[in-house]
């Protein structure tokens, strides 16, 4: 999804606070960048993407979903 939104992998890692890839080992020690502006832009793009998703009406199962696997308040209390 990040590639479709044009978000670079190291920005996604920074948002998720991952210590891998671009921030692991020597690269992580040398790279102290915070990427605040880039993370803000990435999160704004993600917000626009989510806002553009179609809204489902309550009570309607989506394609491929299994209604019997749906978690509700009543069956959570039984667990």
Short mmCIF file of C-alpha atoms in Angstrom, two decimals:
data_model
loop_
_atom_site.label_atom_id
_atom_site.label_comp_id
_atom_site.label_asym_id
_atom_site.label_seq_id
_atom_site.Cartn_x
_atom_site.Cartn_y
_atom_site.Cartn_z
CA UNK A 1 0.00 0.00 0.00
CA UNK A 2 2.83 2.41 0.83
CA UNK A 3 4.20 2.06 -2.69
CA UNK A 4 0.82 3.03 -4.17
CA UNK A 5 0.75 6.11 -1.95
CA UNK A 6 4.36 6.97 -2.80
CA UNK A 7 5.69 6.52 0.72
CA UNK A 8 9.31 5.39 1.04
CA UNK A 9 10.02 2.26 3.15
CA UNK A 10 12.23 4.05 5.67
CA UNK A 11 9.41 6.54 6.35
CA UNK A 12 6.99 3.67 7.03
CA UNK A 13 9.58 2.17 9.39
CA UNK A 14 9.95 5.50 11.18
CA UNK A 15 6.16 5.82 11.60
CA UNK A 16 5.93 2.28 12.99
CA UNK A 17 9.07 2.83 15.10
CA UNK A 18 10.69 -0.25 13.57
CA UNK A 19 14.40 -0.81 14.05
CA UNK A 20 15.17 -2.73 10.88
CA UNK A 21 16.34 -2.13 7.35
CA UNK A 22 17.42 1.52 7.13
CA UNK A 23 17.66 1.96 10.91
CA UNK A 24 19.41 -1.25 11.95
CA UNK A 25 23.08 -1.72 12.75
CA UNK A 26 25.58 0.92 11.65
CA UNK A 27 23.00 2.68 9.49
CA UNK A 28 20.78 3.16 12.53
CA UNK A 29 23.62 4.61 14.58
CA UNK A 30 24.60 7.05 11.85
CA UNK A 31 21.09 7.96 10.76
CA UNK A 32 19.56 10.13 13.49
CA UNK A 33 17.02 11.77 11.21
CA UNK A 34 13.54 12.16 12.67
CA UNK A 35 11.71 12.46 9.33
CA UNK A 36 8.97 14.55 10.99
CA UNK A 37 7.88 16.35 7.81
CA UNK A 38 8.01 13.15 5.75
CA UNK A 39 6.03 11.22 8.37
CA UNK A 40 3.40 13.98 8.49
CA UNK A 41 3.06 13.87 4.69
CA UNK A 42 2.82 10.07 4.71
CA UNK A 43 0.14 10.08 7.41
CA UNK A 44 -1.81 12.75 5.55
CA UNK A 45 -1.71 10.62 2.39
CA UNK A 46 -2.87 7.61 4.42
CA UNK A 47 -5.72 9.66 5.94
CA UNK A 48 -6.83 10.78 2.48
CA UNK A 49 -6.72 7.17 1.26
CA UNK A 50 -8.82 5.95 4.22
CA UNK A 51 -11.31 8.82 3.84
CA UNK A 52 -11.80 7.89 0.17
CA UNK A 53 -12.68 4.26 0.94
CA UNK A 54 -16.32 3.35 0.39
CA UNK A 55 -18.46 3.29 3.52
CA UNK A 56 -20.14 0.00 4.38
CA UNK A 57 -23.59 0.04 5.86
CA UNK A 58 -23.86 -1.57 9.32
CA UNK A 59 -25.10 -5.14 9.34
CA UNK A 60 -23.91 -6.02 5.85
CA UNK A 61 -21.11 -8.52 5.47
CA UNK A 62 -18.52 -7.77 2.82
CA UNK A 63 -17.57 -10.12 0.01
CA UNK A 64 -15.71 -13.13 1.30
CA UNK A 65 -16.45 -12.48 4.96
CA UNK A 66 -17.77 -15.18 7.24
CA UNK A 67 -20.70 -13.97 9.35
CA UNK A 68 -20.23 -16.83 11.84
CA UNK A 69 -16.72 -15.54 12.61
CA UNK A 70 -17.96 -12.04 13.39
CA UNK A 71 -16.98 -10.90 16.88
CA UNK A 72 -19.73 -9.17 18.78
CA UNK A 73 -20.04 -7.91 22.32
CA UNK A 74 -22.14 -10.91 23.33
CA UNK A 75 -19.72 -13.58 22.11
CA UNK A 76 -16.65 -11.76 23.44
CA UNK A 77 -18.10 -11.88 26.95
CA UNK A 78 -18.42 -15.70 26.69
CA UNK A 79 -14.69 -16.20 26.09
#
